[in-house]
Short mmCIF file of C-alpha atoms in Angstrom, two decimals:
data_model
loop_
_atom_site.label_atom_id
_atom_site.label_comp_id
_atom_site.label_asym_id
_atom_site.label_seq_id
_atom_site.Cartn_x
_atom_site.Cartn_y
_atom_site.Cartn_z
CA MET A 1 53.83 138.81 200.70
CA SER A 2 51.14 137.65 198.36
CA ALA A 3 51.38 137.29 194.59
CA VAL A 4 49.25 140.43 194.16
CA ASP A 5 51.64 142.52 196.21
CA GLN A 6 54.69 141.29 194.33
CA GLY A 7 53.19 141.88 190.88
CA ALA A 8 53.83 138.27 189.82
CA PRO A 9 52.80 137.30 186.28
CA GLY A 10 49.22 136.09 186.09
CA ALA A 11 48.27 137.78 189.36
CA GLU A 12 45.36 140.18 189.31
CA ARG A 13 46.23 143.71 190.20
CA THR A 14 44.01 146.13 192.06
CA LEU A 15 42.42 149.17 190.48
CA GLY A 16 44.88 151.41 192.29
CA GLN A 17 47.82 149.46 190.92
CA LEU A 18 46.40 149.60 187.40
CA VAL A 19 45.87 153.37 187.64
CA ALA A 20 49.37 153.85 189.05
CA ALA A 21 50.86 151.75 186.25
CA ALA A 22 48.87 153.59 183.58
CA THR A 23 49.92 156.94 185.04
CA ALA A 24 53.57 155.89 185.10
CA GLU A 25 53.35 154.61 181.52
CA MET A 26 51.69 157.84 180.32
CA SER A 27 54.26 159.94 182.13
CA ALA A 28 57.12 157.98 180.56
CA LEU A 29 55.48 158.26 177.14
CA VAL A 30 55.06 162.02 177.47
CA HIS A 31 58.66 162.44 178.62
CA ASP A 32 59.92 160.32 175.72
CA GLU A 33 57.84 162.33 173.24
CA ILE A 34 59.18 165.60 174.66
CA ALA A 35 62.76 164.32 174.41
CA LEU A 36 62.18 163.27 170.80
CA ALA A 37 60.67 166.66 169.97
CA LYS A 38 63.68 168.43 171.53
CA VAL A 39 66.11 166.40 169.40
CA GLU A 40 64.14 167.05 166.22
CA ILE A 41 63.81 170.77 166.97
CA LYS A 42 67.56 171.06 167.66
CA GLN A 43 68.31 169.48 164.29
CA ASP A 44 65.83 171.74 162.51
CA VAL A 45 67.19 174.86 164.22
CA LYS A 46 70.73 173.91 163.21
CA ARG A 47 69.63 173.34 159.61
CA ALA A 48 67.73 176.63 159.61
CA GLY A 49 70.79 178.45 160.93
CA VAL A 50 73.05 177.02 158.25
CA GLY A 51 70.43 177.67 155.56
CA SER A 52 69.84 181.26 156.61
CA GLY A 53 73.60 181.88 156.77
CA ALA A 54 73.95 180.57 153.22
CA ALA A 55 71.00 182.69 152.07
CA ILE A 56 72.53 185.81 153.64
CA ALA A 57 75.88 185.09 151.97
CA ALA A 58 74.12 184.64 148.61
CA GLY A 59 72.25 187.90 149.11
CA VAL A 60 75.45 189.79 149.93
CA LEU A 61 77.19 188.39 146.85
CA LEU A 62 74.19 189.32 144.70
CA LEU A 63 74.16 192.82 146.16
CA PHE A 64 77.88 193.25 145.45
CA SER A 65 77.41 192.07 141.87
CA LEU A 66 74.77 194.70 141.00
CA PRO A 67 77.16 197.66 140.59
CA VAL A 68 79.57 195.56 138.54
CA LEU A 69 76.79 194.32 136.26
CA SER A 70 75.37 197.84 136.00
CA PHE A 71 78.72 199.20 134.84
CA ALA A 72 79.12 196.30 132.43
CA ALA A 73 75.67 196.97 130.95
CA ALA A 74 76.33 200.71 130.65
CA TYR A 75 79.71 200.20 128.99
CA GLY A 76 78.20 197.53 126.73
CA ILE A 77 75.55 200.02 125.55
CA HIS A 78 78.33 202.64 125.14
CA ASN A 79 80.23 200.24 122.88
CA LEU A 80 77.16 200.09 120.61
CA GLY A 81 77.81 203.74 119.78
CA LEU A 82 75.69 205.64 122.36
CA GLY A 83 77.21 208.26 124.65
CA LEU A 84 78.44 207.11 128.07
CA ALA A 85 76.02 209.34 129.99
CA TRP A 86 73.06 208.04 127.95
CA SER A 87 74.21 204.48 128.55
CA PHE A 88 74.21 204.93 132.33
CA LEU A 89 70.85 206.71 132.14
CA ILE A 90 69.33 203.79 130.24
CA VAL A 91 70.63 201.30 132.83
CA GLY A 92 69.25 203.47 135.67
CA VAL A 93 65.81 203.74 134.03
CA VAL A 94 65.71 199.96 133.51
CA PHE A 95 66.41 199.49 137.22
CA TRP A 96 63.61 201.96 138.06
CA LEU A 97 61.19 200.08 135.80
CA LEU A 98 62.13 196.77 137.41
CA ALA A 99 61.69 198.28 140.88
CA GLY A 100 58.27 199.62 139.86
CA LEU A 101 57.16 196.22 138.57
CA VAL A 102 58.33 194.45 141.72
CA GLY A 103 56.64 197.12 143.87
CA LEU A 104 53.41 196.71 141.90
CA LEU A 105 53.61 192.94 142.42
CA ALA A 106 54.07 193.52 146.17
CA VAL A 107 51.01 195.79 146.33
CA VAL A 108 48.88 193.21 144.49
CA LYS A 109 50.03 190.45 146.85
CA PHE A 110 49.43 192.59 149.95
CA LYS A 111 45.89 193.39 148.83
CA LYS A 112 45.13 189.66 148.62
CA ILE A 113 45.93 189.15 152.32
CA LYS A 114 42.79 188.32 154.27
CA PRO A 115 42.24 187.56 157.94
CA PRO A 116 42.16 183.89 159.02
CA VAL A 117 38.38 183.49 158.70
CA LYS A 118 38.27 179.73 159.34
CA THR A 119 40.35 180.06 162.49
CA MET A 120 38.23 182.93 163.78
CA ASP A 121 35.04 180.91 163.15
CA SER A 122 36.53 177.91 164.94
CA VAL A 123 37.54 180.03 167.92
CA LYS A 124 34.06 181.55 168.10
CA GLN A 125 32.47 178.08 168.03
CA THR A 126 34.81 176.83 170.73
CA ALA A 127 34.11 179.89 172.87
CA ALA A 128 30.37 179.34 172.45
CA VAL A 129 30.68 175.70 173.56
CA VAL A 130 32.93 176.54 176.48
CA GLY A 131 30.66 179.42 177.48
CA THR A 132 27.71 177.08 177.96
CA VAL A 133 29.62 174.76 180.30
CA LYS A 134 28.83 175.39 183.97
CA PRO A 135 31.67 174.71 186.41
CA HIS A 136 31.02 172.91 189.65
CA PRO A 137 30.42 175.43 192.42
CA ARG A 138 33.27 175.58 194.87
CA PRO A 139 32.99 177.09 198.32
CA VAL A 140 35.12 180.19 198.74
CA SER A 141 36.96 180.27 202.03
CA ASP A 142 38.34 183.35 203.77
CA GLN A 143 41.88 182.19 203.00
CA ALA A 144 41.19 182.05 199.26
CA VAL A 145 39.81 185.59 199.30
CA GLY A 146 42.83 186.82 201.23
CA VAL A 147 45.18 185.17 198.76
CA ALA A 148 43.31 186.65 195.81
CA ARG A 149 43.47 190.14 197.30
CA SER A 150 47.15 189.93 198.16
CA SER A 151 48.14 188.87 194.66
CA SER A 152 46.46 191.82 192.93
#
């Protein structure tokens, strides 16, 4: 065999060999990038799972603490000399006011939501560019028509 066939150092390779080598290198690079992305995504999913579990546990503990704190506030107001029923009523009204303020904040934030204008403009521009491109005409054979009809 010649030096070109064996891929010896310093030997000139043919265009076909260069294309084959470049294709193999690109394929290996893409596979390595996909493997790296899988590893990173697995780690992020695990962290997200642990984080969301901790957030749920914190939310449950906070939810369980609300009745206790409500009773403590009502009995604290009662110890100031007000009747027990009035104390609980005051705590309930405070919760209603807080809920109203948070609801009002939510309405204000929802009204500020707008559609993704920049993305829509970009998609329209891309569609306009792609719409002007003319594909190469391809002959349609009887087999292609039969395949198209059978798949519908």
